[in-house]
RNA sequence: AGACCCAUGGUGUAACGGUAGCACAUCGGUUUUUGGUGCCGCUAGUCAAGGUUCGAAUCCUUGUGGGUCUGCCA
């Protein structure tokens, strides 16, 4: 797939493990989302890592829903997550697991701890537990319930399970060390009472395990060899290892890497949720969102996202990736696969004065210069066309290669024309450009010997259809919306991130195009037809613009 | 400031005691019937101070800077 010989630190660990013969049956990883939100590009990094590793080094990757909190989880999220992973191009085959499938086993693990005097039921309320926890510099104090007998603990825990106690009245805690410098070792809560239905187990349970008592053991149950997670779980690792040791279960190895951050956007589920709830965007799948579903609607391809995830690398350093890298990856893929079409976003009429008013001809146009197999289509040509308003200047600078009085320009796949005049209305607004064409300059059979510096895209005025285009800009005005903790990130929202362009003229072949199929609108950018049109007209979302060395230069 | 983690061009990421490389971005050139694509090139980096060593981005010490941790969230 790539020419790289350098491997990231996780691959190095795996290579070493394999060299030592530790995993003769192959390695096992897992992708463990909580079904309480939509997947975003940060999750994609983890998905590509976990599935990529087992493709590369022979192994399997499980999909496991970490559904230990019935309050926030639902099957709606389960389904969207599965759809997104499949769309990205990964297959977990029959290995679709749920932490809730392990509730019985986890309960038995808790029993084992209690029996060995390593867990106890605490009747303290949450405020008391918090107070007794101490701080990072002050050791905690032991709960008065810490020394309960095994029998009493067993009895009370059973009562918790049976629903005999109110929510919040008791918890089960591991008995570790209230003076540990690691806060996670100060007798962490491992079970809490929640008398509510779970999206999979229904009303079976009145108690649910905490993440810290479920995640690591779920890895062990599945015999995950390398359990990859983000940096913030580094401090939890000693607890997981303690549980593995005391429970005498499969020793999955946790390795932490830095999560993905992208500039000009936010990545946490909570923050994304706020954007949705405040109506800043139209939903989780708004094309401006860094969610997988948003990016899909924007026209990003799975291959582009995978490429991006490979290019960002895996390391332990906090990072903020440049949006330009994502855009590069998108163009890289789309340039190869997107068929070319012509659309005029800001049209102005162009009259070919010496072209017969009643004549029409069909001109062949290649669909993709990067892919011979994409074939060609025909475009109607006649006396009246539309071209881009920006492609004309009355008094242009010398480096302007487009239309101006007296200048020649090539109409892509058609003829070279000579600009003979133009018309403005009373407001000075350009309303019409006039030109003459050179009949012997037809593309593919040009014998005119005439040169033209620039090439323009166009559509036939008589045949063009109307469309709407959604242009997108970055969601935030600053590279790191979360950087200043004094300022609410919502204040950095770019209110011009969506521009609805009406009056767009598209070539006829675009009228019946299918949703989400990528196109390059020549000289403009990559677009996909939206699944839901804006009114009656076909609507196209801009995925990303073409690189523009003229526009940039011109601005400076 | 208790513990743990991290520190290489603007942004990412390699170099495993022996020539600091790659990608994106930037800038310049070239090709081109897309001012796209392709191709070529420039600019620019080891947080600091000590130590070990023939030799340190790499090992040690200290400092500095950044991150994580005190939910019955995950």
Coordinates of C-alpha atoms (C1' of nucleotides) in Angstrom, one line a residue:
Chain A
X1 CA 0.0 0.0 0.0
X2 CA 2.8 2.4 0.8
X3 CA 6.5 2.7 0.4
X4 CA 7.1 3.6 4.0
X5 CA 9.6 1.5 5.9
X6 CA 9.2 3.3 9.2
X7 CA 6.6 1.9 11.6
X8 CA 4.9 3.6 14.5
X9 CA 5.6 2.6 18.1
X10 CA 2.6 0.3 18.3
X11 CA 3.7 -1.6 15.3
X12 CA 7.1 -1.9 16.8
X13 CA 5.7 -3.4 19.9
X14 CA 3.7 -5.8 17.8
X15 CA 6.6 -6.7 15.6
X16 CA 8.7 -7.5 18.8
X17 CA 5.8 -9.6 20.2
X18 CA 5.6 -11.5 17.0
X19 CA 9.3 -12.0 16.8
X20 CA 9.2 -13.4 20.3
X21 CA 6.5 -15.8 19.3
X22 CA 4.0 -14.5 21.8
X23 CA 1.0 -14.7 19.5
X24 CA 1.2 -17.8 17.3
X25 CA -2.5 -17.5 16.6
X26 CA -2.3 -13.9 15.5
X27 CA -3.1 -10.7 17.2
X28 CA -6.5 -9.4 18.3
X29 CA -7.6 -5.8 18.5
X30 CA -11.0 -4.2 19.0
X31 CA -12.8 -1.0 18.2
X32 CA -14.9 -0.2 21.3
X33 CA -17.4 2.7 20.8
X34 CA -20.0 3.7 23.2
X35 CA -23.4 3.8 21.4
X36 CA -24.2 7.3 22.6
X37 CA -23.3 9.4 19.6
X38 CA -22.1 9.5 16.1
X39 CA -18.7 8.5 15.0
X40 CA -16.2 11.3 13.9
X41 CA -12.9 11.5 12.2
X42 CA -11.2 10.9 15.5
X43 CA -12.9 7.5 15.7
X44 CA -11.9 6.9 12.1
X45 CA -8.2 7.1 13.2
X46 CA -8.8 4.4 15.8
X47 CA -10.8 2.2 13.4
X48 CA -8.1 2.5 10.7
X49 CA -5.4 1.7 13.3
X50 CA -7.2 -1.3 14.8
X51 CA -8.4 -2.9 11.6
X52 CA -5.3 -1.9 9.7
X53 CA -3.0 -3.6 12.2
X54 CA -4.8 -6.9 12.1
X55 CA -4.8 -6.7 8.3
X56 CA -1.1 -6.0 8.2
X57 CA 0.0 -8.5 10.9
X58 CA -2.6 -11.2 10.6
X59 CA -5.3 -11.1 13.2
X60 CA -8.8 -10.1 13.8
X61 CA -10.6 -7.0 15.1
X62 CA -13.7 -7.1 17.1
X63 CA -16.4 -4.5 17.1
X64 CA -17.5 -4.1 20.7
X65 CA -20.1 -1.7 21.9
X66 CA -19.2 -0.4 25.3
X67 CA -22.8 -0.2 26.6
X68 CA -22.5 0.0 30.3
X69 CA -24.6 3.1 30.8
X70 CA -28.2 2.6 29.8
X71 CA -29.0 6.3 30.5
X72 CA -27.4 7.6 27.3
X73 CA -27.2 4.7 25.0
X74 CA -29.5 3.4 22.3
X75 CA -29.7 1.1 19.3
X76 CA -30.1 4.1 17.0
X77 CA -26.5 4.9 17.7
X78 CA -25.5 1.3 17.4
X79 CA -26.9 1.2 13.9
X80 CA -25.3 4.5 12.8
X81 CA -21.9 3.3 14.1
X82 CA -22.2 0.0 12.2
X83 CA -23.1 1.8 9.0
X84 CA -20.2 4.2 9.3
X85 CA -17.6 1.5 10.0
X86 CA -18.8 -0.5 7.0
X87 CA -18.8 2.6 4.9
X88 CA -15.2 3.2 5.8
X89 CA -14.5 -0.2 4.4
X90 CA -14.0 -2.5 7.4
X91 CA -15.7 -5.8 8.2
X92 CA -15.9 -7.2 11.7
X93 CA -17.6 -10.3 10.3
X94 CA -19.4 -12.2 13.1
X95 CA -17.4 -10.6 15.8
X96 CA -20.0 -8.1 17.0
X97 CA -19.9 -7.9 20.7
X98 CA -21.5 -5.9 23.5
X99 CA -20.2 -5.3 26.9
X100 CA -23.7 -6.0 28.1
X101 CA -23.3 -9.6 26.9
X102 CA -20.7 -9.9 29.6
X103 CA -22.8 -8.6 32.5
X104 CA -23.2 -12.0 34.1
X105 CA -19.5 -12.6 33.9
X106 CA -18.7 -9.2 35.2
X107 CA -21.0 -9.8 38.1
X108 CA -19.1 -13.0 38.9
X109 CA -15.9 -11.1 38.7
X110 CA -17.3 -8.7 41.3
X111 CA -18.3 -11.7 43.5
X112 CA -14.8 -13.0 43.3
X113 CA -13.3 -9.8 44.4
X114 CA -15.8 -9.6 47.3
X115 CA -15.0 -13.1 48.4
X116 CA -11.3 -12.3 48.5
X117 CA -11.8 -9.2 50.5
X118 CA -10.9 -7.0 47.6
X119 CA -14.3 -5.2 47.2
X120 CA -16.9 -3.8 49.5
X121 CA -20.3 -2.2 49.5
X122 CA -20.2 1.4 50.5
X123 CA -23.3 3.1 51.8
X124 CA -21.8 6.5 51.7
X125 CA -23.5 9.1 49.4
X126 CA -21.5 10.5 46.5
X127 CA -20.6 13.7 48.4
X128 CA -19.0 11.7 51.1
X129 CA -17.1 9.5 48.7
X130 CA -15.8 12.6 47.0
X131 CA -14.7 14.2 50.2
X132 CA -12.9 11.0 51.3
X133 CA -11.2 10.7 48.0
X134 CA -8.7 13.4 49.0
X135 CA -6.9 15.4 46.3
X136 CA -3.9 14.9 44.1
X137 CA -1.7 16.1 46.9
X138 CA -3.7 14.9 49.9
X139 CA -4.2 11.2 50.5
X140 CA -7.8 10.0 50.8
X141 CA -9.4 8.6 53.9
X142 CA -10.9 5.2 54.2
X143 CA -14.7 4.7 54.3
X144 CA -16.2 3.5 57.5
X145 CA -17.8 0.7 55.4
X146 CA -14.5 -0.5 54.1
X147 CA -14.1 -3.2 56.8
X148 CA -17.4 -4.9 56.3
X149 CA -17.4 -8.7 56.4
X150 CA -17.4 -10.8 53.2
X151 CA -20.7 -12.2 54.1
X152 CA -22.3 -8.8 54.7
X153 CA -20.8 -7.5 51.4
X154 CA -22.1 -10.5 49.5
X155 CA -25.5 -10.0 51.0
X156 CA -25.7 -6.3 50.3
X157 CA -24.4 -6.7 46.7
X158 CA -27.0 -9.3 46.1
X159 CA -29.6 -6.9 47.4
X160 CA -28.3 -4.2 45.0
X161 CA -28.7 -6.6 42.2
X162 CA -32.2 -7.5 43.2
X163 CA -33.3 -3.9 43.3
X164 CA -33.8 -3.7 47.0
X165 CA -32.1 -0.4 47.3
X166 CA -32.6 3.1 45.9
X167 CA -30.4 4.5 43.1
X168 CA -27.4 6.2 44.7
X169 CA -27.8 4.6 48.1
X170 CA -24.9 2.2 47.7
X171 CA -22.0 1.3 45.4
X172 CA -19.6 -1.5 45.2
X173 CA -16.0 -0.4 45.5
X174 CA -12.7 -2.2 44.9
X175 CA -10.5 -2.2 48.0
X176 CA -7.1 -1.0 46.8
X177 CA -5.4 2.0 48.4
X178 CA -6.9 5.3 49.5
X179 CA -3.4 6.8 49.7
X180 CA -2.3 5.9 46.2
X181 CA -0.9 8.8 44.3
X182 CA -3.0 7.6 41.4
X183 CA -6.6 8.7 42.0
X184 CA -8.0 5.7 40.1
X185 CA -6.5 3.4 42.7
X186 CA -8.3 5.1 45.6
X187 CA -11.0 2.4 46.0
X188 CA -12.8 3.1 42.7
X189 CA -16.5 2.5 42.4
X190 CA -17.0 -0.5 40.2
X191 CA -20.8 -1.0 40.3
X192 CA -23.6 1.4 40.8
X193 CA -27.4 1.0 41.1
X194 CA -29.3 2.2 38.1
X195 CA -32.9 1.0 38.1
X196 CA -33.5 1.5 34.4
X197 CA -33.9 -0.5 31.3
X198 CA -30.9 -1.2 29.1
X199 CA -31.2 -1.2 25.3
X200 CA -30.2 -4.8 25.1
X201 CA -30.7 -6.4 28.5
X202 CA -34.1 -4.8 29.2
X203 CA -35.0 -4.8 32.9
X204 CA -32.8 -7.7 33.9
X205 CA -30.3 -5.5 35.8
X206 CA -30.6 -3.0 38.6
X207 CA -26.9 -2.5 38.8
X208 CA -24.5 -1.7 36.0
X209 CA -20.7 -2.0 36.0
X210 CA -18.6 1.2 35.7
X211 CA -16.5 1.5 32.5
X212 CA -13.3 0.9 34.5
X213 CA -14.7 -2.4 35.7
X214 CA -16.0 -3.4 32.3
X215 CA -13.7 -2.3 29.6
X216 CA -10.5 -4.1 30.6
X217 CA -12.3 -7.3 31.5
X218 CA -14.2 -7.3 28.2
X219 CA -10.8 -7.1 26.5
X220 CA -9.7 -10.1 28.6
X221 CA -12.8 -12.1 27.9
X222 CA -12.3 -11.6 24.1
X223 CA -8.6 -12.2 24.6
X224 CA -7.6 -9.0 22.9
X225 CA -3.8 -9.0 22.6
X226 CA -3.3 -5.3 22.1
X227 CA -5.9 -3.0 23.5
X228 CA -5.4 0.4 21.9
X229 CA -6.8 3.5 23.5
X230 CA -6.2 7.2 23.8
X231 CA -3.8 9.0 26.2
X232 CA -6.3 9.9 28.9
X233 CA -6.6 6.2 29.9
X234 CA -3.0 6.0 30.7
X235 CA -3.7 6.6 34.4
X236 CA -6.3 3.9 34.3
X237 CA -3.9 1.2 33.2
X238 CA -2.6 0.4 36.7
X239 CA -6.2 -0.3 37.8
X240 CA -6.8 -2.5 34.8
X241 CA -3.7 -4.5 35.4
X242 CA -4.6 -4.8 39.1
X243 CA -7.9 -6.3 38.1
X244 CA -6.3 -8.7 35.6
X245 CA -4.0 -9.9 38.3
X246 CA -6.6 -10.3 41.1
X247 CA -9.2 -11.8 38.8
X248 CA -6.5 -14.0 37.1
X249 CA -7.8 -13.3 33.6
X250 CA -6.3 -12.9 30.2
X251 CA -3.6 -10.2 30.3
X252 CA -4.6 -7.9 27.4
X253 CA -2.0 -5.2 27.0
X254 CA -3.2 -1.6 26.8
X255 CA -1.2 0.8 24.7
X256 CA -2.2 4.5 24.6
X257 CA -1.8 6.9 21.7
X258 CA -2.6 10.5 21.1
X259 CA -6.1 11.3 19.9
X260 CA -6.6 13.2 16.6
X261 CA -7.3 16.9 16.7
X262 CA -8.0 18.9 13.6
X263 CA -7.7 22.6 13.4
X264 CA -10.7 24.9 12.7
X265 CA -13.1 22.3 14.2
X266 CA -13.9 20.5 17.4
X267 CA -13.8 16.8 18.0
X268 CA -15.6 15.9 21.3
X269 CA -19.0 14.3 21.2
X270 CA -20.2 16.8 23.7
X271 CA -19.1 19.8 21.7
X272 CA -20.5 18.4 18.5
X273 CA -23.7 17.7 20.3
X274 CA -23.9 21.4 21.3
X275 CA -23.5 22.5 17.7
X276 CA -26.4 20.3 16.8
X277 CA -28.6 21.4 19.7
X278 CA -27.9 25.1 19.2
X279 CA -28.8 24.8 15.6
X280 CA -25.4 25.9 14.4
X281 CA -25.5 23.0 12.0
X282 CA -28.4 21.1 10.6
X283 CA -27.6 17.8 12.4
X284 CA -24.9 15.3 13.2
X285 CA -24.6 14.6 9.5
X286 CA -24.3 18.2 8.4
X287 CA -21.5 18.4 5.7
X288 CA -19.6 20.8 7.9
X289 CA -19.4 18.4 10.8
X290 CA -16.2 16.3 11.3
X291 CA -18.5 13.3 11.8
X292 CA -18.2 10.3 9.4
X293 CA -21.8 10.9 8.3
X294 CA -21.2 14.6 7.8
X295 CA -18.1 13.9 5.7
X296 CA -20.0 11.3 3.7
X297 CA -22.6 13.9 2.9
X298 CA -19.9 16.4 2.1
X299 CA -18.5 14.0 -0.5
X300 CA -15.4 12.7 1.2
X301 CA -14.6 9.1 0.2
X302 CA -13.7 6.2 2.4
X303 CA -10.4 5.9 0.6
X304 CA -9.6 9.6 1.3
X305 CA -10.4 9.2 5.0
X306 CA -8.3 6.1 5.3
X307 CA -5.4 7.8 3.5
X308 CA -5.7 10.7 5.9
X309 CA -5.8 8.4 9.0
X310 CA -2.6 6.7 7.7
X311 CA -0.9 10.0 7.0
X312 CA -1.5 11.6 10.4
X313 CA 0.6 8.9 12.1
X314 CA 0.4 7.3 15.5
X315 CA 2.4 8.7 18.4
X316 CA 2.0 9.9 22.0
X317 CA 2.4 13.6 21.4
X318 CA -0.5 15.9 21.6
X319 CA -1.2 17.1 18.0
X320 CA -3.3 19.3 15.9
X321 CA -3.5 18.3 12.3
X322 CA -3.8 20.9 9.6
X323 CA -7.0 20.8 7.7
X324 CA -4.9 21.1 4.5
X325 CA -3.7 17.6 5.0
X326 CA -7.3 16.3 5.0
X327 CA -8.0 18.4 1.9
X328 CA -4.9 17.0 0.2
X329 CA -6.0 13.4 0.9
X330 CA -9.5 14.2 -0.5
X331 CA -8.1 15.7 -3.7
X332 CA -5.7 12.9 -4.1
X333 CA -8.4 10.3 -4.2
X334 CA -11.1 12.4 -6.0
X335 CA -8.7 13.4 -8.7
X336 CA -8.4 9.7 -9.6
X337 CA -12.0 8.7 -9.4
X338 CA -14.2 11.8 -10.0
X339 CA -15.7 12.2 -13.4
X340 CA -15.4 15.7 -14.8
X341 CA -18.5 17.8 -15.5
X342 CA -19.1 21.5 -16.3
X343 CA -21.2 23.7 -14.1
X344 CA -21.3 27.5 -14.1
X345 CA -21.8 28.8 -10.6
X346 CA -22.1 32.5 -11.4
X347 CA -23.3 32.6 -14.9
X348 CA -23.2 35.3 -17.5
X349 CA -24.4 34.9 -21.1
X350 CA -21.9 34.5 -23.9
X351 CA -23.1 35.1 -27.4
X352 CA -21.1 33.5 -30.3
X353 CA -22.0 36.0 -32.9
X354 CA -20.9 34.1 -35.9
X355 CA -22.5 30.8 -34.9
X356 CA -25.8 30.0 -36.6
X357 CA -28.7 30.6 -34.3
X358 CA -30.5 27.4 -35.4
X359 CA -27.5 25.2 -35.2
X360 CA -26.6 22.8 -32.4
X361 CA -23.8 20.3 -32.3
X362 CA -22.8 17.6 -29.8
X363 CA -19.2 17.8 -28.7
X364 CA -17.4 14.8 -27.1
X365 CA -16.0 15.5 -23.7
X366 CA -13.6 13.2 -21.9
X367 CA -14.9 12.1 -18.5
X368 CA -11.7 11.8 -16.6
X369 CA -8.2 12.5 -17.9
X370 CA -6.8 10.4 -15.1
X371 CA -8.9 7.3 -16.1
X372 CA -9.2 6.3 -19.7
X373 CA -11.9 3.8 -18.7
X374 CA -14.3 6.5 -17.6
X375 CA -15.0 7.1 -21.3
X376 CA -16.6 10.2 -22.7
X377 CA -19.9 12.0 -22.9
X378 CA -21.4 14.5 -25.3
X379 CA -22.1 18.2 -24.6
X380 CA -24.5 20.3 -26.6
X381 CA -23.0 23.5 -28.1
X382 CA -24.9 26.4 -29.6
X383 CA -24.9 30.1 -30.1
X384 CA -25.7 31.1 -26.6
X385 CA -23.7 29.8 -23.7
X386 CA -23.1 30.6 -20.0
X387 CA -19.6 31.2 -18.7
X388 CA -18.4 32.2 -15.3
X389 CA -18.7 35.9 -14.5
X390 CA -15.3 35.9 -12.9
X391 CA -13.8 34.7 -16.2
X392 CA -14.2 38.1 -17.8
X393 CA -12.5 41.4 -17.1
X394 CA -12.9 44.6 -19.0
X395 CA -9.5 45.8 -18.2
X396 CA -7.4 42.8 -17.1
X397 CA -3.8 42.6 -15.7
X398 CA -1.3 41.1 -18.1
X399 CA -1.3 37.7 -16.4
X400 CA -5.0 37.3 -16.7
X401 CA -5.5 34.4 -19.2
X402 CA -9.3 34.6 -19.5
X403 CA -11.8 36.6 -21.4
X404 CA -11.3 40.3 -22.1
X405 CA -12.1 42.5 -25.1
X406 CA -9.9 41.4 -28.0
X407 CA -8.5 38.3 -26.3
X408 CA -8.7 34.7 -27.3
X409 CA -9.7 31.9 -25.0
X410 CA -10.4 28.2 -25.5
X411 CA -13.8 26.8 -24.5
X412 CA -13.0 23.4 -23.1
X413 CA -13.8 20.5 -25.5
X414 CA -15.1 23.1 -28.0
X415 CA -13.7 26.1 -29.9
X416 CA -11.3 29.0 -29.5
X417 CA -13.2 32.3 -29.3
X418 CA -12.3 35.9 -29.7
X419 CA -14.0 38.4 -27.5
X420 CA -15.6 41.1 -29.5
X421 CA -17.6 43.0 -26.9
X422 CA -19.7 43.1 -23.9
X423 CA -22.7 44.8 -22.4
X424 CA -23.4 46.2 -19.0
X425 CA -26.8 47.3 -17.5
X426 CA -27.5 50.7 -16.0
X427 CA -25.9 49.5 -12.7
X428 CA -22.7 48.6 -14.5
X429 CA -23.5 44.9 -14.0
X430 CA -22.1 42.7 -16.8
X431 CA -25.1 41.2 -18.6
X432 CA -23.6 39.8 -21.8
X433 CA -20.3 38.9 -23.5
X434 CA -20.0 38.7 -27.2
X435 CA -17.5 36.7 -29.1
X436 CA -16.7 35.1 -32.5
X437 CA -15.5 31.5 -32.8
X438 CA -12.9 30.0 -35.0
X439 CA -14.7 27.1 -36.8
X440 CA -11.5 25.2 -37.5
X441 CA -10.3 25.3 -33.9
X442 CA -12.6 22.5 -32.7
X443 CA -11.0 20.4 -30.0
X444 CA -9.4 17.3 -31.3
X445 CA -9.3 18.6 -34.8
X446 CA -7.8 22.1 -34.4
X447 CA -6.2 23.3 -37.6
X448 CA -6.5 27.0 -36.9
X449 CA -3.0 27.5 -35.6
X450 CA -4.5 30.0 -33.2
X451 CA -3.2 30.1 -29.7
X452 CA -5.2 30.7 -26.5
X453 CA -3.6 31.1 -23.1
X454 CA -6.7 30.1 -21.0
X455 CA -9.4 27.5 -21.1
X456 CA -12.9 28.2 -19.8
X457 CA -15.7 25.9 -18.8
X458 CA -19.2 26.6 -20.1
X459 CA -22.6 25.2 -20.6
X460 CA -25.1 25.7 -23.4
X461 CA -27.8 28.2 -22.4
X462 CA -30.4 26.4 -24.4
X463 CA -29.7 23.0 -22.8
X464 CA -28.5 23.8 -19.3
X465 CA -30.4 23.0 -16.2
X466 CA -30.7 25.0 -13.0
X467 CA -29.2 23.9 -9.8
X468 CA -28.3 25.0 -6.3
X469 CA -24.8 24.6 -4.9
X470 CA -23.8 24.6 -1.2
X471 CA -20.3 26.0 -0.7
X472 CA -18.7 25.2 2.7
X473 CA -16.0 27.0 4.6
X474 CA -14.4 26.1 7.9
X475 CA -16.8 25.8 10.9
X476 CA -14.7 28.0 13.1
X477 CA -12.9 31.3 12.6
X478 CA -9.9 30.3 14.7
X479 CA -7.6 27.3 14.4
X480 CA -8.2 26.1 18.0
X481 CA -11.7 27.0 19.1
X482 CA -11.1 25.4 22.5
X483 CA -7.7 27.0 23.2
X484 CA -9.0 29.9 25.3
X485 CA -10.9 28.5 28.3
X486 CA -12.3 31.9 29.1
X487 CA -14.2 32.1 25.8
X488 CA -17.0 29.8 24.9
X489 CA -16.1 28.0 21.7
X490 CA -19.4 28.8 20.2
X491 CA -18.3 32.4 19.9
X492 CA -15.7 31.3 17.4
X493 CA -18.3 29.8 15.0
X494 CA -17.9 31.0 11.5
X495 CA -21.4 32.2 10.6
X496 CA -20.4 32.2 6.9
X497 CA -19.5 28.5 6.8
X498 CA -22.4 27.7 4.5
X499 CA -23.0 29.7 1.3
X500 CA -26.1 28.7 -0.7
X501 CA -25.4 29.5 -4.4
X502 CA -28.5 29.8 -6.5
X503 CA -28.9 30.2 -10.2
X504 CA -26.2 27.7 -11.0
X505 CA -26.2 26.3 -14.6
X506 CA -25.3 22.7 -15.0
X507 CA -24.6 20.6 -18.1
X508 CA -27.5 18.3 -19.0
X509 CA -25.7 15.1 -18.0
X510 CA -25.7 16.3 -14.4
X511 CA -29.5 16.5 -14.2
X512 CA -30.1 12.9 -13.5
X513 CA -26.9 12.2 -11.5
X514 CA -27.1 10.0 -8.5
X515 CA -26.6 11.2 -4.9
X516 CA -23.1 11.1 -3.4
X517 CA -21.4 10.2 -6.6
X518 CA -18.3 12.4 -6.8
X519 CA -17.8 14.8 -9.7
X520 CA -15.2 17.4 -10.4
X521 CA -16.8 20.6 -11.7
X522 CA -14.1 21.7 -14.1
X523 CA -11.9 24.5 -12.7
X524 CA -14.0 24.7 -9.6
X525 CA -13.8 21.7 -7.3
X526 CA -15.3 18.5 -6.3
X527 CA -19.0 18.2 -5.7
X528 CA -21.6 15.6 -4.9
X529 CA -25.3 15.7 -5.4
X530 CA -27.0 16.0 -2.0
X531 CA -29.3 13.3 -0.9
X532 CA -32.0 15.8 -0.1
X533 CA -32.4 18.6 -2.6
X534 CA -32.8 22.2 -1.7
X535 CA -36.4 22.7 -3.0
X536 CA -37.1 21.3 -6.5
X537 CA -33.7 21.9 -7.9
X538 CA -30.8 19.5 -7.8
X539 CA -28.5 20.5 -5.0
X540 CA -24.7 19.9 -5.0
X541 CA -22.5 20.0 -2.0
X542 CA -18.9 21.2 -2.5
X543 CA -16.5 18.7 -1.1
X544 CA -13.4 20.7 -1.6
X545 CA -12.2 23.3 -4.1
X546 CA -9.5 22.7 -6.6
X547 CA -6.1 24.1 -5.7
X548 CA -6.0 27.6 -7.1
X549 CA -2.6 29.1 -7.7
X550 CA -4.1 32.0 -9.6
X551 CA -6.7 33.0 -7.0
X552 CA -4.1 32.9 -4.2
X553 CA -1.6 34.9 -6.2
X554 CA -4.2 37.4 -7.2
X555 CA -5.2 38.2 -3.7
X556 CA -1.7 39.2 -2.7
Chain B
rA1 C1' 2.2 21.5 42.1
rG2 C1' 1.3 14.3 44.1
rA3 C1' 1.5 10.6 40.2
rC4 C1' 1.8 9.4 35.1
rC5 C1' 2.9 10.9 30.1
rC6 C1' 5.0 14.1 26.3
rA7 C1' 8.9 17.6 23.9
rU8 C1' 12.5 17.1 16.2
rG9 C1' 11.1 22.8 10.5
rG10 C1' 4.7 26.5 10.2
rU11 C1' 1.9 21.4 11.0
rG12 C1' 2.5 16.2 11.5
rU13 C1' 5.9 12.1 11.6
rA14 C1' 10.9 9.1 11.1
rA15 C1' 16.0 8.3 12.5
rC16 C1' 16.5 2.2 18.1
rG17 C1' 24.7 5.7 20.1
rG18 C1' 27.3 6.9 13.9
rU19 C1' 25.3 11.8 7.3
rA20 C1' 18.5 14.7 11.0
rG21 C1' 14.8 12.0 6.5
rC22 C1' 9.5 11.9 4.7
rA23 C1' 4.6 14.2 4.1
rC24 C1' 1.4 18.5 4.2
rA25 C1' 1.7 23.8 4.0
rU26 C1' 4.7 27.9 1.9
rC27 C1' 7.7 29.9 -2.1
rG28 C1' 9.9 29.3 -7.1
rG29 C1' 10.3 26.6 -11.8
rU30 C1' 8.4 23.1 -15.6
rU31 C1' 4.4 20.5 -18.3
rU32 C1' -0.7 21.1 -19.5
rU33 C1' -7.0 22.3 -24.2
rU34 C1' -8.9 22.3 -16.1
rG35 C1' -4.4 28.8 -13.5
rG36 C1' -6.5 21.1 -11.9
rU37 C1' -3.0 16.8 -12.3
rG38 C1' 2.2 15.4 -13.0
rC39 C1' 7.4 16.6 -12.5
rC40 C1' 11.7 19.5 -10.4
rG41 C1' 13.7 22.6 -6.7
rC42 C1' 14.1 26.4 -2.4
rU43 C1' 13.1 27.8 2.6
rA44 C1' 12.9 25.8 7.4
rG45 C1' 13.9 21.6 12.9
rU46 C1' 16.4 18.2 17.5
rC47 C1' 13.0 22.9 24.5
rA48 C1' 17.4 24.5 27.9
rA49 C1' 21.8 23.5 30.9
rG50 C1' 25.0 20.0 32.6
rG51 C1' 27.0 14.8 32.3
rU52 C1' 28.5 9.8 29.9
rU53 C1' 30.9 8.7 25.1
rC54 C1' 35.8 8.8 20.0
rG55 C1' 30.7 10.2 18.7
rA56 C1' 24.1 12.1 21.7
rA57 C1' 17.8 14.0 18.6
rU58 C1' 18.7 9.2 20.9
rC59 C1' 21.5 7.3 27.4
rC60 C1' 21.7 9.9 32.6
rU61 C1' 20.6 14.4 35.8
rU62 C1' 18.3 19.0 36.6
rG63 C1' 15.3 22.7 34.8
rU64 C1' 11.5 24.7 31.5
rG65 C1' 7.1 24.0 28.7
rG66 C1' 2.7 21.1 27.6
rG67 C1' -1.0 17.1 28.6
rU68 C1' -3.9 13.7 31.8
rC69 C1' -6.1 12.4 36.6
rU70 C1' -10.1 14.3 42.5
rG71 C1' -18.2 11.4 37.7
rC72 C1' -22.2 6.5 41.1
rC73 C1' -19.6 9.3 32.4
rA74 C1' -17.0 6.5 28.8

